[in-house]
JSON list of C-alpha atoms in Angstrom, two decimals:
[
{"chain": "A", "resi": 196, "resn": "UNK", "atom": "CA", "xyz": [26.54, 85.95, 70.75]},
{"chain": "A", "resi": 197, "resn": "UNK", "atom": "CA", "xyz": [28.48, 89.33, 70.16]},
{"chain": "A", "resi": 198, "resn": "UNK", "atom": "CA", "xyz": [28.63, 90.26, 73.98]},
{"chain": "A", "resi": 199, "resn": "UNK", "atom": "CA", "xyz": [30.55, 86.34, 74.60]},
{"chain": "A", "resi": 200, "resn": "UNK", "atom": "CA", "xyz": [32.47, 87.25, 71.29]},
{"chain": "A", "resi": 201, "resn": "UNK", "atom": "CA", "xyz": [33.54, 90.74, 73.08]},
{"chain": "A", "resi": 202, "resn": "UNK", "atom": "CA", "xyz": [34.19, 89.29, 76.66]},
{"chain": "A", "resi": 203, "resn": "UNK", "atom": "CA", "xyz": [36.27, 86.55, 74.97]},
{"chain": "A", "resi": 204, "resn": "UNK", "atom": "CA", "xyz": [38.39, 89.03, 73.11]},
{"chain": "A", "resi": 205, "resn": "UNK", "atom": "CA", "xyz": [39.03, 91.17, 76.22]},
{"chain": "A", "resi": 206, "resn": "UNK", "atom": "CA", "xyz": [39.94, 88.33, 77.99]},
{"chain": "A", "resi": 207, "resn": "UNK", "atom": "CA", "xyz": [42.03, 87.44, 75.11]},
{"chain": "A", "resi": 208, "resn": "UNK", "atom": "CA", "xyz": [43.45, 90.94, 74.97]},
{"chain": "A", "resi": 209, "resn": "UNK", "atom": "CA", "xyz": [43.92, 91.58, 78.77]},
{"chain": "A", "resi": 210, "resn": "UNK", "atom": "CA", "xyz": [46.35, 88.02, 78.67]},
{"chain": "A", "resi": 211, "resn": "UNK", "atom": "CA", "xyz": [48.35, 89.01, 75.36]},
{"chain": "A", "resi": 212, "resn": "UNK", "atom": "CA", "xyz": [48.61, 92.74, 77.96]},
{"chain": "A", "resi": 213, "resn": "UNK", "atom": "CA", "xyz": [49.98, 91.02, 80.84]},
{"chain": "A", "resi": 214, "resn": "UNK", "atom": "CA", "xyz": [52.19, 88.51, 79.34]},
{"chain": "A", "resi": 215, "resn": "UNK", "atom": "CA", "xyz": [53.72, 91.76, 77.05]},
{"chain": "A", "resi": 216, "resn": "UNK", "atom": "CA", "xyz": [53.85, 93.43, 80.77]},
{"chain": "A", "resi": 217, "resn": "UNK", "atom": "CA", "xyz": [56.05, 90.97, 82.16]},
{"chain": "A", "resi": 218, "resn": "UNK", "atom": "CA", "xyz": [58.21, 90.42, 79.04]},
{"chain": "A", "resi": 219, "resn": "UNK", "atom": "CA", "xyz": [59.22, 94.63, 79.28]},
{"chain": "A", "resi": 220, "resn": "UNK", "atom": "CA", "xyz": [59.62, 94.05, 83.50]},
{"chain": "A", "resi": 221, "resn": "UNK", "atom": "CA", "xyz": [62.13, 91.21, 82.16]},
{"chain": "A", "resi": 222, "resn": "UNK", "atom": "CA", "xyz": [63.98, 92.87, 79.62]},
{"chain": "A", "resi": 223, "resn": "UNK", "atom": "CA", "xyz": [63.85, 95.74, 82.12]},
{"chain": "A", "resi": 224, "resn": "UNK", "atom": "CA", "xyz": [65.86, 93.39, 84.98]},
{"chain": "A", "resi": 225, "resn": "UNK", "atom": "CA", "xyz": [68.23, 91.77, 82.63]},
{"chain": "A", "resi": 226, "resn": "UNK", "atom": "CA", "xyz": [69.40, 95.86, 81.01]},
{"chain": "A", "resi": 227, "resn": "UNK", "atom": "CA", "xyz": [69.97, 96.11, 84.97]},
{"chain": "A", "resi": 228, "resn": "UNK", "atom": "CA", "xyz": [71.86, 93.11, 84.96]},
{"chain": "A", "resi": 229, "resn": "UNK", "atom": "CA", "xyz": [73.74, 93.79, 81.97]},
{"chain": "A", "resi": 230, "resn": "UNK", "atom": "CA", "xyz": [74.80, 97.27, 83.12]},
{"chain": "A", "resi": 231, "resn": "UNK", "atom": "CA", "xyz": [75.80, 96.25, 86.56]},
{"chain": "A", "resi": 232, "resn": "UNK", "atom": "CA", "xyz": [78.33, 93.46, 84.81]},
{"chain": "A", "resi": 233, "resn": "UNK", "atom": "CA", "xyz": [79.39, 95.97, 82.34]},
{"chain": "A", "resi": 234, "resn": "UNK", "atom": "CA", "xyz": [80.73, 98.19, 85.80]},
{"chain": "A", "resi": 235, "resn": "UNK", "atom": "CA", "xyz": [82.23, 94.95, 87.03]},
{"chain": "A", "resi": 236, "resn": "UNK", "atom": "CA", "xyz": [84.08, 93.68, 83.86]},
{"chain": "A", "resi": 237, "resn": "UNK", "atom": "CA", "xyz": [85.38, 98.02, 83.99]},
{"chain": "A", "resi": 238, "resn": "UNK", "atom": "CA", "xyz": [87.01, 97.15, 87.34]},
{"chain": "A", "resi": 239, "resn": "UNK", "atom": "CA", "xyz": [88.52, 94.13, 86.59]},
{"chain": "A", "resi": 240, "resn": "UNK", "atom": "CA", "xyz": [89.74, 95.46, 83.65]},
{"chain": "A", "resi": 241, "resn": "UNK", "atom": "CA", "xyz": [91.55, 98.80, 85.59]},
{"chain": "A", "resi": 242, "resn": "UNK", "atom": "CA", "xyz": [92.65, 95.94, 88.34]},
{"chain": "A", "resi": 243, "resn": "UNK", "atom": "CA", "xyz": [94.12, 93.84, 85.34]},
{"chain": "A", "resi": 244, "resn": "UNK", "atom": "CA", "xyz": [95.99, 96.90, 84.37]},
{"chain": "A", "resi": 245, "resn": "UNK", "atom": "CA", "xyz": [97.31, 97.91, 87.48]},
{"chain": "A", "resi": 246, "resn": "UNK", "atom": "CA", "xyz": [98.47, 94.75, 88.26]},
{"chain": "A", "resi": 247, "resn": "UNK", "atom": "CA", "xyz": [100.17, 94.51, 84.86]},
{"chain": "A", "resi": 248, "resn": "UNK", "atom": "CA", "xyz": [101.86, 97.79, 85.99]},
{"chain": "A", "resi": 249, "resn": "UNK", "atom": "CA", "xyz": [102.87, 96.31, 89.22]},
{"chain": "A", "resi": 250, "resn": "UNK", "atom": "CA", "xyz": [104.30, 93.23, 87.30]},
{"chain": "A", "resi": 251, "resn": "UNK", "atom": "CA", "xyz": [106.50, 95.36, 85.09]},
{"chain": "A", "resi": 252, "resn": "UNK", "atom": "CA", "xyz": [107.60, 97.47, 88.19]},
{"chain": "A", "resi": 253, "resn": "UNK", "atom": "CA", "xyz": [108.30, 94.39, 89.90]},
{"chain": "A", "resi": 254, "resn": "UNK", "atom": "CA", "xyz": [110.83, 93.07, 87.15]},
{"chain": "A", "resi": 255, "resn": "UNK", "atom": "CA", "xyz": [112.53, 96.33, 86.80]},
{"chain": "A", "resi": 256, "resn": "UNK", "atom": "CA", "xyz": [116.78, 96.49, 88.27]},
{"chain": "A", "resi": 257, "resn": "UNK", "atom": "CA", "xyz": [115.60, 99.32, 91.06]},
{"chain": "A", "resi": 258, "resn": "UNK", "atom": "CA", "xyz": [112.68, 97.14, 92.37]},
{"chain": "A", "resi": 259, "resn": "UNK", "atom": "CA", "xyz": [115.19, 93.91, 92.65]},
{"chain": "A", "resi": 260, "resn": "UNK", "atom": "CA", "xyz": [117.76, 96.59, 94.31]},
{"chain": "A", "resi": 261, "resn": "UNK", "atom": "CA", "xyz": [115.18, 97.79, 96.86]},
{"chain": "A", "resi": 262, "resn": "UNK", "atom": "CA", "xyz": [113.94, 94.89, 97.87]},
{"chain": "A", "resi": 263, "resn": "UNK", "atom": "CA", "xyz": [117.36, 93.31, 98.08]},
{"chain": "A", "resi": 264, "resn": "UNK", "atom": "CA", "xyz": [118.49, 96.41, 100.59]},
{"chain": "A", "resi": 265, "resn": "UNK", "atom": "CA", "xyz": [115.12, 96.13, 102.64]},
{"chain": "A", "resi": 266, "resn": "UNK", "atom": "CA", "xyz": [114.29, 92.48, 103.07]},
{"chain": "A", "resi": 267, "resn": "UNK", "atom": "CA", "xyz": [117.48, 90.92, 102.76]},
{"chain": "A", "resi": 268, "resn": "UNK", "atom": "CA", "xyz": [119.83, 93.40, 104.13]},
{"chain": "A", "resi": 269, "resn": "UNK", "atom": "CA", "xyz": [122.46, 93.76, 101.18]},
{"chain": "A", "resi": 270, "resn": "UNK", "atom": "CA", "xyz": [124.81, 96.74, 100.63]},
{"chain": "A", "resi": 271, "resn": "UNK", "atom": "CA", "xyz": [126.73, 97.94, 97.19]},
{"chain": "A", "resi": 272, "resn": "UNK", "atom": "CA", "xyz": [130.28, 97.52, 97.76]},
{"chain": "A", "resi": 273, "resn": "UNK", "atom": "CA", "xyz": [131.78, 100.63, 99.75]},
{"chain": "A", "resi": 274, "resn": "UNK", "atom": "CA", "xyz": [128.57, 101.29, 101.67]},
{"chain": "A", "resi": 275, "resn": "UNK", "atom": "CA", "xyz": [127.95, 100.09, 105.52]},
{"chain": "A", "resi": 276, "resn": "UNK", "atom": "CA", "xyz": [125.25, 98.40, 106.81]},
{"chain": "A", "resi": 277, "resn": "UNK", "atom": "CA", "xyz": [123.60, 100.69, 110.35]},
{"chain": "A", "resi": 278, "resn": "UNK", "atom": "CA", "xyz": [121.15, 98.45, 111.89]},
{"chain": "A", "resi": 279, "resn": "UNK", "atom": "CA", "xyz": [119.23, 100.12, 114.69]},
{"chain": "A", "resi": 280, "resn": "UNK", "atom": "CA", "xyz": [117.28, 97.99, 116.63]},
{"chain": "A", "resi": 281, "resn": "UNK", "atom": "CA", "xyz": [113.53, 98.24, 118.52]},
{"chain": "A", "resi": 282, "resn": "UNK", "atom": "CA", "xyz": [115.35, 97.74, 121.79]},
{"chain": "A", "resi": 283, "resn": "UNK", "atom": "CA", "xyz": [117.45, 101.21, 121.32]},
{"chain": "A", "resi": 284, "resn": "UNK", "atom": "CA", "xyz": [114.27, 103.12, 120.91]},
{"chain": "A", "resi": 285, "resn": "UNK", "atom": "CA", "xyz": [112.53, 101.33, 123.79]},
{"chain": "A", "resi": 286, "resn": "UNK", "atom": "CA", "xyz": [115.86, 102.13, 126.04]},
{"chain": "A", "resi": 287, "resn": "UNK", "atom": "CA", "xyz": [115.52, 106.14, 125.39]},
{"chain": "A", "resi": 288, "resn": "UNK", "atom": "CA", "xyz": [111.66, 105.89, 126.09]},
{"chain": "A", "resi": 289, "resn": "UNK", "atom": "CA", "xyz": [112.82, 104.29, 129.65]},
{"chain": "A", "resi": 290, "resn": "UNK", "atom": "CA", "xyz": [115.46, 106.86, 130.04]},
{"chain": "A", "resi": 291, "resn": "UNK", "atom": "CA", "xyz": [112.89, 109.20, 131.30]},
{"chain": "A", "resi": 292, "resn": "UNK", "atom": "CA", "xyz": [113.28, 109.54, 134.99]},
{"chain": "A", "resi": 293, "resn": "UNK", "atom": "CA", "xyz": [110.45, 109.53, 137.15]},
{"chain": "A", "resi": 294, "resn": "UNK", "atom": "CA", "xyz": [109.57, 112.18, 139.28]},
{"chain": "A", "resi": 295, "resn": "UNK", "atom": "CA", "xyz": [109.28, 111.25, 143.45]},
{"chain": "A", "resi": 296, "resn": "UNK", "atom": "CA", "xyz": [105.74, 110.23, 144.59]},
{"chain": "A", "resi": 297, "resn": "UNK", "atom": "CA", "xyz": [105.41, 113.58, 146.85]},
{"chain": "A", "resi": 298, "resn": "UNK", "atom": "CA", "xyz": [105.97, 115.73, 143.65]},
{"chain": "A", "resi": 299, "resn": "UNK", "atom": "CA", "xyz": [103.64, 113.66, 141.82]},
{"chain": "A", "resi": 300, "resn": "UNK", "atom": "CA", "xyz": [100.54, 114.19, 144.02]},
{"chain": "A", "resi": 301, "resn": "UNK", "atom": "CA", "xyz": [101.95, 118.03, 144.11]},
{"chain": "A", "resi": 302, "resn": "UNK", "atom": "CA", "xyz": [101.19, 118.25, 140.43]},
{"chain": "A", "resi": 303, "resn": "UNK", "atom": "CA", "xyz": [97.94, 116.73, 140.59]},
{"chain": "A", "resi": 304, "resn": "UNK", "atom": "CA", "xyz": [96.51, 118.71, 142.95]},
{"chain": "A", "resi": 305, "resn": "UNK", "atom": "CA", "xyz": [98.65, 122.35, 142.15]}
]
């Protein structure tokens, strides 16, 4: 009678032991959980706040003025406009004058 008494309270025991292990392995992945959304809601936060920045910057009179002058091409009254196109770039590139074919295989080899 004692030794089913004793094998029923291990068996008892050894449950309450592995139900108490997996309730710590639980509590264990949901501290990991907790932490990792802790780091996330830190970054949005800092992202909030720099886009708040970038909000405020964006209403300010010298952001309007730049982007005015850069996208839509507008001067202050005495000032001139000097466009300078891709194409007047690409013309001095071209400008370079090419060398005769004899002199070319003269500095390949020499």
């Amino acid at each position: 009678m004692k030794k089913i008494l004793f094998v029923t309270v291990v068996a008892i025991l050894l449950v309450i032991i592995n139900n108490l292990i997996r309730s710590i392995y639980d509590i264990w992945q949901k501290k990991d959980f907790v932490t990792e959304a802790q780091k996330e809601l830190s970054f949005q936060k800092q992202e909030g706040q720099r886009l708040k920045s970038a909000l405020s910057y964006s209403k300010t009179r010298e952001f309007i003025e730049k982007q005015a002058r850069d996208k839509l091409l507008m001067v202050k009254k005495g000032e001139q406009r000097i466009l300078i196109s891709k194409d007047s770039e690409e013309a001095v590139k071209k400008e370079k004058v090419q060398d005769p074919n004899w002199k070319q295989w003269w500095n390949l080899f020499f």
